[in-house]
């Protein structure tokens, strides 16, 4: 007899099955490291729309750059006709192997400052040497090709969703294959094209009378000309007439009905057409000067000069841009809109050409970038002082999420970044012209840029034509824009700059304009929150590191100027004279702009003061007389200053951030910290408390901590002033003096130390190889996410060392969840410390071929990642991943963990979760034979380092008493070199100063200005924007005398050999096993030993009892997240689901049989 299942059972079973399926823990997907430049769409990413044949869509796009083999750009020091340059080269170069390439374009009739040569690879080295030795040659660089492609179409994922390390096609159809086990990829573009973010497109034909109400509202809202009041200027007769507007883009069609005054179209590409077949150039030109009633431009009568610098395939070359720039100078363009941007502010030819154009009175407007909402993501050239950098807002006056934020990162670590963007404008759903007719809407900062460019055209026409270009210049126009802008409520100065464009107010400024000098910002009110963030978030106090602000000088009087005498600080009579301000500033203000660095410090007598300090900074700028004038132009500047002062906080509340040892792109290839992020391969956001670590800054301020930044070596601060030193995501090396001073600071002066590391894996770095077009050499990352070998040197005196695994996964401690993104493990840790271990996926084994990303069950290893230990009078905490503090690519934050660690290191408070007795080590982790990560011997790290081959000097971001010296209690060491670091042995438990292994190192022949020389190699790109003192060094005698006069110990002795914190007792089975393997990978199968500890009264609040050794069992583990355990992640839920499925299937089959029998019975009944 067959049993039937009641419906109530099924009603209960189905929800249970649904709940099981929903709660089934999906594995943490950490695919293999993708090739640089490759972008993987997320699983939920919508498929790219098919491109319309008539008009190119404005989708997000990326630009790839590739070298043109055998073609080189030779820049000359003087402008001459191409035939003259050719004759001189023919008479100067010996031998053959090269050919002059004629550039047939409109610029060929004008003098030029560069040549394009085709060089035989066999003669490449000798000819480059000859060219560089010629006195009239400025430099030689390869010809580059730029390609813009939609991200969604760039690379298609395989079935597993990953891009393998095998053969792939790039955008140009070239093959990229593995050579010698390393992946060959194209260089990240040195000049990225600002992306267009398409939001909505509406076809708006003139006869479209049936538009619904929604579309009508959209149309009205998108008329940005009326939102800025352009019609009021049109009514006065101003419409952009006689203003030459250059649009560098994809061209414009000659018969386009939206434009009434297309003066000239030039083609700089290798295609035989002047038309725009993509739509981007037409859209930009339409925002500026369209006359169509559905998408009006700001200046319909402006003279449009369309520079077609991109092909239909969205390809361009360096020589095309340089020729086009030269032509713009020769034909005296007035305004230029540039839809190009990228992070490489050290791209010297491009940056210098921009300076040259603005020096020739071309007002350049450029998009600030679409890398928001991240901070420190300004794009070049918009981040240059002489360029009007434009950010984007929506119609609710909120900063657009895509708009890049400041500050600039050129000046870090010794200085402070500048305020950018300069101004913001509507950049969301802006209407512009389509290729042939009609309108569409696009979004992005490259949409906001032509909005401002169109406004600039309109404003230029209000100045009478006879004196127009005697009054207007890049500085005076920027003055009118920023002084007339409306400040938005909510965003800070590094998000909105001066505020939203106010066309009418800028008009009022220009009609009465007289050449003068001004400062951006016009007032420093550090009490004005949130606009003055981050300065308004933390008041000043005595005995702190100097607080720096980098102001911009705009000189509307002339392209060249200088500050007549040093700036003066004039405190107000109402406030006490407690503020001390030192200045650094541009010796020459050129072109049109300079910098003014203000270094604030509260005087010692203000250590107990609470209140406001006010005053002003005054200085005078002088510029040469212009034609028709007999006397130099003079302008007096006044900068009001207002700051809040509080009593000096207690030591436990003060945290020092190490900025000096952070390296970012450019100039070197410094990779991202999270390898899961595929569309941003470079670490270029500055790693500063006020850029990508701004969230950490705000959280710690809310917690009552005061944060200070150290942009000089570790010898340049007093440990007694700070509760903790915070070292996060550091890539540089350390001086020997720094290592010894830190050991003394921690053990003898009670300094707390917190280190957040990142991944370091040589095989992965080699996989990330690319060809650098500027140096014509193969580049691999100079280091990993962090410089683990250097950090291990720093931590060696404490018996602590990191490994070189790449770990990914989720975990929780005491209910607080965190995500470990490309972090590393801890290989060595002293006895008595507290160590936390979790199960993670080891990506480094994938790179070694041990597992694959397609494995059904991903390999997981139990790895120690978090440690805390008392060291002498101080305390140390280490963690292997910084991504949970970095706002750039954060998955989940670990601010809660940082605050617990600060409680320990600064306040000597022990959290019961972090300092559980089950996590205390009875014996040291690791042994004398432990193999630690080593430095790469194929990378000249000194090219990027501020330490290697550089003299140790404290800059003027350090306390005044050590500025220009080697720091507190320092002694002479030989310079550290890459060679000495590679020879150094790091696999011992006994710490030996690295100086003892420098017997074969280069003698200290570096001049006293070596640090300045090193910085100047980067400053030459925009030297007038650096807020640092170029004369901070002094002779050794002066340094020693200065230390003596200050009462400091100049003969502090350090032990040449420290003692290991490792116990000499019997090693654990785990240590013996690891020593036998000689490997630095910790496998989850190794047994681990812990000790039982009980709280007792003592100096540190704890006293270890006699070791009670227990094997590492489940109850002794940390709280392991269910998504990281194989058993709970796969087996138990899988078996449960299978069982439930079979049960439900049985119920369903029984029910079906019952229904069939019922139907059969009904059939018989009806038949009867």
PDB file of N, CA and C in Angstrom, residues 18-55:
ATOM      1  N   UNK A  18      13.944  26.255   0.437  1.00  0.00           N
ATOM      2  CA  UNK A  18      14.290  27.600  -0.043  1.00  0.00           C
ATOM      3  C   UNK A  18      15.252  28.293   0.902  1.00  0.00           C
ATOM      4  N   UNK A  19      15.014  28.132   2.205  1.00  0.00           N
ATOM      5  CA  UNK A  19      15.902  28.734   3.192  1.00  0.00           C
ATOM      6  C   UNK A  19      17.295  28.142   3.111  1.00  0.00           C
ATOM      7  N   UNK A  20      17.361  26.826   2.884  1.00  0.00           N
ATOM      8  CA  UNK A  20      18.675  26.187   2.766  1.00  0.00           C
ATOM      9  C   UNK A  20      19.436  26.714   1.561  1.00  0.00           C
ATOM     10  N   UNK A  21      18.725  26.870   0.447  1.00  0.00           N
ATOM     11  CA  UNK A  21      19.402  27.349  -0.759  1.00  0.00           C
ATOM     12  C   UNK A  21      19.885  28.780  -0.595  1.00  0.00           C
ATOM     13  N   UNK A  22      19.079  29.619   0.068  1.00  0.00           N
ATOM     14  CA  UNK A  22      19.470  31.014   0.265  1.00  0.00           C
ATOM     15  C   UNK A  22      20.663  31.117   1.201  1.00  0.00           C
ATOM     16  N   UNK A  23      20.644  30.297   2.255  1.00  0.00           N
ATOM     17  CA  UNK A  23      21.702  30.392   3.258  1.00  0.00           C
ATOM     18  C   UNK A  23      22.943  29.637   2.870  1.00  0.00           C
ATOM     19  N   UNK A  24      22.926  28.946   1.746  1.00  0.00           N
ATOM     20  CA  UNK A  24      24.111  28.197   1.333  1.00  0.00           C
ATOM     21  C   UNK A  24      25.275  29.141   1.138  1.00  0.00           C
ATOM     22  N   UNK A  25      26.351  28.965   1.878  1.00  0.00           N
ATOM     23  CA  UNK A  25      27.471  29.923   1.806  1.00  0.00           C
ATOM     24  C   UNK A  25      28.257  29.766   0.528  1.00  0.00           C
ATOM     25  N   UNK A  26      28.240  30.781  -0.278  1.00  0.00           N
ATOM     26  CA  UNK A  26      29.004  30.744  -1.521  1.00  0.00           C
ATOM     27  C   UNK A  26      30.477  30.977  -1.233  1.00  0.00           C
ATOM     28  N   UNK A  27      31.350  30.332  -1.968  1.00  0.00           N
ATOM     29  CA  UNK A  27      32.785  30.516  -1.728  1.00  0.00           C
ATOM     30  C   UNK A  27      33.221  31.922  -2.062  1.00  0.00           C
ATOM     31  N   UNK A  28      34.242  32.404  -1.351  1.00  0.00           N
ATOM     32  CA  UNK A  28      34.822  33.713  -1.632  1.00  0.00           C
ATOM     33  C   UNK A  28      35.605  33.601  -2.922  1.00  0.00           C
ATOM     34  N   UNK A  29      35.165  34.283  -3.935  1.00  0.00           N
ATOM     35  CA  UNK A  29      35.776  34.148  -5.250  1.00  0.00           C
ATOM     36  C   UNK A  29      36.992  35.046  -5.334  1.00  0.00           C
ATOM     37  N   UNK A  30      38.176  34.454  -5.328  1.00  0.00           N
ATOM     38  CA  UNK A  30      39.415  35.207  -5.451  1.00  0.00           C
ATOM     39  C   UNK A  30      40.172  34.645  -6.638  1.00  0.00           C
ATOM     40  N   UNK A  31      39.877  35.096  -7.845  1.00  0.00           N
ATOM     41  CA  UNK A  31      40.489  34.528  -9.020  1.00  0.00           C
ATOM     42  C   UNK A  31      41.956  34.870  -9.103  1.00  0.00           C
ATOM     43  N   UNK A  32      42.630  34.206 -10.022  1.00  0.00           N
ATOM     44  CA  UNK A  32      44.057  34.453 -10.213  1.00  0.00           C
ATOM     45  C   UNK A  32      44.285  35.886 -10.622  1.00  0.00           C
ATOM     46  N   UNK A  33      45.500  36.386 -10.374  1.00  0.00           N
ATOM     47  CA  UNK A  33      45.836  37.778 -10.664  1.00  0.00           C
ATOM     48  C   UNK A  33      45.747  38.009 -12.161  1.00  0.00           C
ATOM     49  N   UNK A  34      44.980  38.995 -12.549  1.00  0.00           N
ATOM     50  CA  UNK A  34      44.806  39.296 -13.960  1.00  0.00           C
ATOM     51  C   UNK A  34      45.948  40.148 -14.459  1.00  0.00           C
ATOM     52  N   UNK A  35      46.095  40.161 -15.760  1.00  0.00           N
ATOM     53  CA  UNK A  35      47.150  40.955 -16.369  1.00  0.00           C
ATOM     54  C   UNK A  35      46.868  42.425 -16.203  1.00  0.00           C
ATOM     55  N   UNK A  36      47.908  43.236 -16.021  1.00  0.00           N
ATOM     56  CA  UNK A  36      47.700  44.679 -15.906  1.00  0.00           C
ATOM     57  C   UNK A  36      46.984  45.207 -17.135  1.00  0.00           C
ATOM     58  N   UNK A  37      46.022  46.064 -16.884  1.00  0.00           N
ATOM     59  CA  UNK A  37      45.268  46.642 -17.976  1.00  0.00           C
ATOM     60  C   UNK A  37      44.057  45.845 -18.379  1.00  0.00           C
ATOM     61  N   UNK A  38      43.992  44.558 -17.982  1.00  0.00           N
ATOM     62  CA  UNK A  38      42.826  43.752 -18.294  1.00  0.00           C
ATOM     63  C   UNK A  38      41.719  44.098 -17.330  1.00  0.00           C
ATOM     64  N   UNK A  39      40.507  44.156 -17.800  1.00  0.00           N
ATOM     65  CA  UNK A  39      39.378  44.495 -16.956  1.00  0.00           C
ATOM     66  C   UNK A  39      38.321  43.418 -17.094  1.00  0.00           C
ATOM     67  N   UNK A  40      37.901  42.885 -15.978  1.00  0.00           N
ATOM     68  CA  UNK A  40      36.878  41.855 -15.977  1.00  0.00           C
ATOM     69  C   UNK A  40      35.548  42.449 -15.561  1.00  0.00           C
ATOM     70  N   UNK A  41      34.500  42.304 -16.375  1.00  0.00           N
ATOM     71  CA  UNK A  41      33.190  42.755 -15.928  1.00  0.00           C
ATOM     72  C   UNK A  41      32.717  41.906 -14.764  1.00  0.00           C
ATOM     73  N   UNK A  42      32.001  42.519 -13.841  1.00  0.00           N
ATOM     74  CA  UNK A  42      31.452  41.753 -12.740  1.00  0.00           C
ATOM     75  C   UNK A  42      30.333  40.875 -13.246  1.00  0.00           C
ATOM     76  N   UNK A  43      29.984  39.888 -12.422  1.00  0.00           N
ATOM     77  CA  UNK A  43      28.970  38.937 -12.837  1.00  0.00           C
ATOM     78  C   UNK A  43      27.639  39.610 -13.114  1.00  0.00           C
ATOM     79  N   UNK A  44      27.419  40.703 -12.425  1.00  0.00           N
ATOM     80  CA  UNK A  44      26.149  41.403 -12.605  1.00  0.00           C
ATOM     81  C   UNK A  44      26.203  42.527 -13.598  1.00  0.00           C
ATOM     82  N   UNK A  45      27.322  42.666 -14.294  1.00  0.00           N
ATOM     83  CA  UNK A  45      27.479  43.802 -15.210  1.00  0.00           C
ATOM     84  C   UNK A  45      26.582  43.623 -16.427  1.00  0.00           C
ATOM     85  N   UNK A  46      25.911  44.660 -16.796  1.00  0.00           N
ATOM     86  CA  UNK A  46      25.037  44.570 -17.946  1.00  0.00           C
ATOM     87  C   UNK A  46      25.853  44.490 -19.211  1.00  0.00           C
ATOM     88  N   UNK A  47      25.291  43.787 -20.166  1.00  0.00           N
ATOM     89  CA  UNK A  47      25.989  43.626 -21.430  1.00  0.00           C
ATOM     90  C   UNK A  47      26.050  44.960 -22.156  1.00  0.00           C
ATOM     91  N   UNK A  48      27.184  45.201 -22.817  1.00  0.00           N
ATOM     92  CA  UNK A  48      27.379  46.451 -23.541  1.00  0.00           C
ATOM     93  C   UNK A  48      26.362  46.582 -24.657  1.00  0.00           C
ATOM     94  N   UNK A  49      25.770  47.797 -24.763  1.00  0.00           N
ATOM     95  CA  UNK A  49      24.806  48.029 -25.819  1.00  0.00           C
ATOM     96  C   UNK A  49      25.504  48.043 -27.168  1.00  0.00           C
ATOM     97  N   UNK A  50      24.768  47.609 -28.154  1.00  0.00           N
ATOM     98  CA  UNK A  50      25.317  47.585 -29.494  1.00  0.00           C
ATOM     99  C   UNK A  50      25.457  49.007 -30.018  1.00  0.00           C
ATOM    100  N   UNK A  51      26.579  49.288 -30.621  1.00  0.00           N
ATOM    101  CA  UNK A  51      26.876  50.642 -31.074  1.00  0.00           C
ATOM    102  C   UNK A  51      26.034  51.010 -32.286  1.00  0.00           C
ATOM    103  N   UNK A  52      25.428  52.175 -32.229  1.00  0.00           N
ATOM    104  CA  UNK A  52      24.647  52.640 -33.361  1.00  0.00           C
ATOM    105  C   UNK A  52      25.588  53.064 -34.474  1.00  0.00           C
ATOM    106  N   UNK A  53      25.258  52.751 -35.687  1.00  0.00           N
ATOM    107  CA  UNK A  53      26.143  53.133 -36.786  1.00  0.00           C
ATOM    108  C   UNK A  53      26.239  54.628 -36.967  1.00  0.00           C
ATOM    109  N   UNK A  54      25.186  55.382 -36.534  1.00  0.00           N
ATOM    110  CA  UNK A  54      25.187  56.814 -36.777  1.00  0.00           C
ATOM    111  C   UNK A  54      25.978  57.569 -35.734  1.00  0.00           C
ATOM    112  N   UNK A  55      25.954  57.096 -34.502  1.00  0.00           N
ATOM    113  CA  UNK A  55      26.500  57.903 -33.419  1.00  0.00           C
ATOM    114  C   UNK A  55      27.168  57.001 -32.412  1.00  0.00           C
TER     115      UNK A  55
END
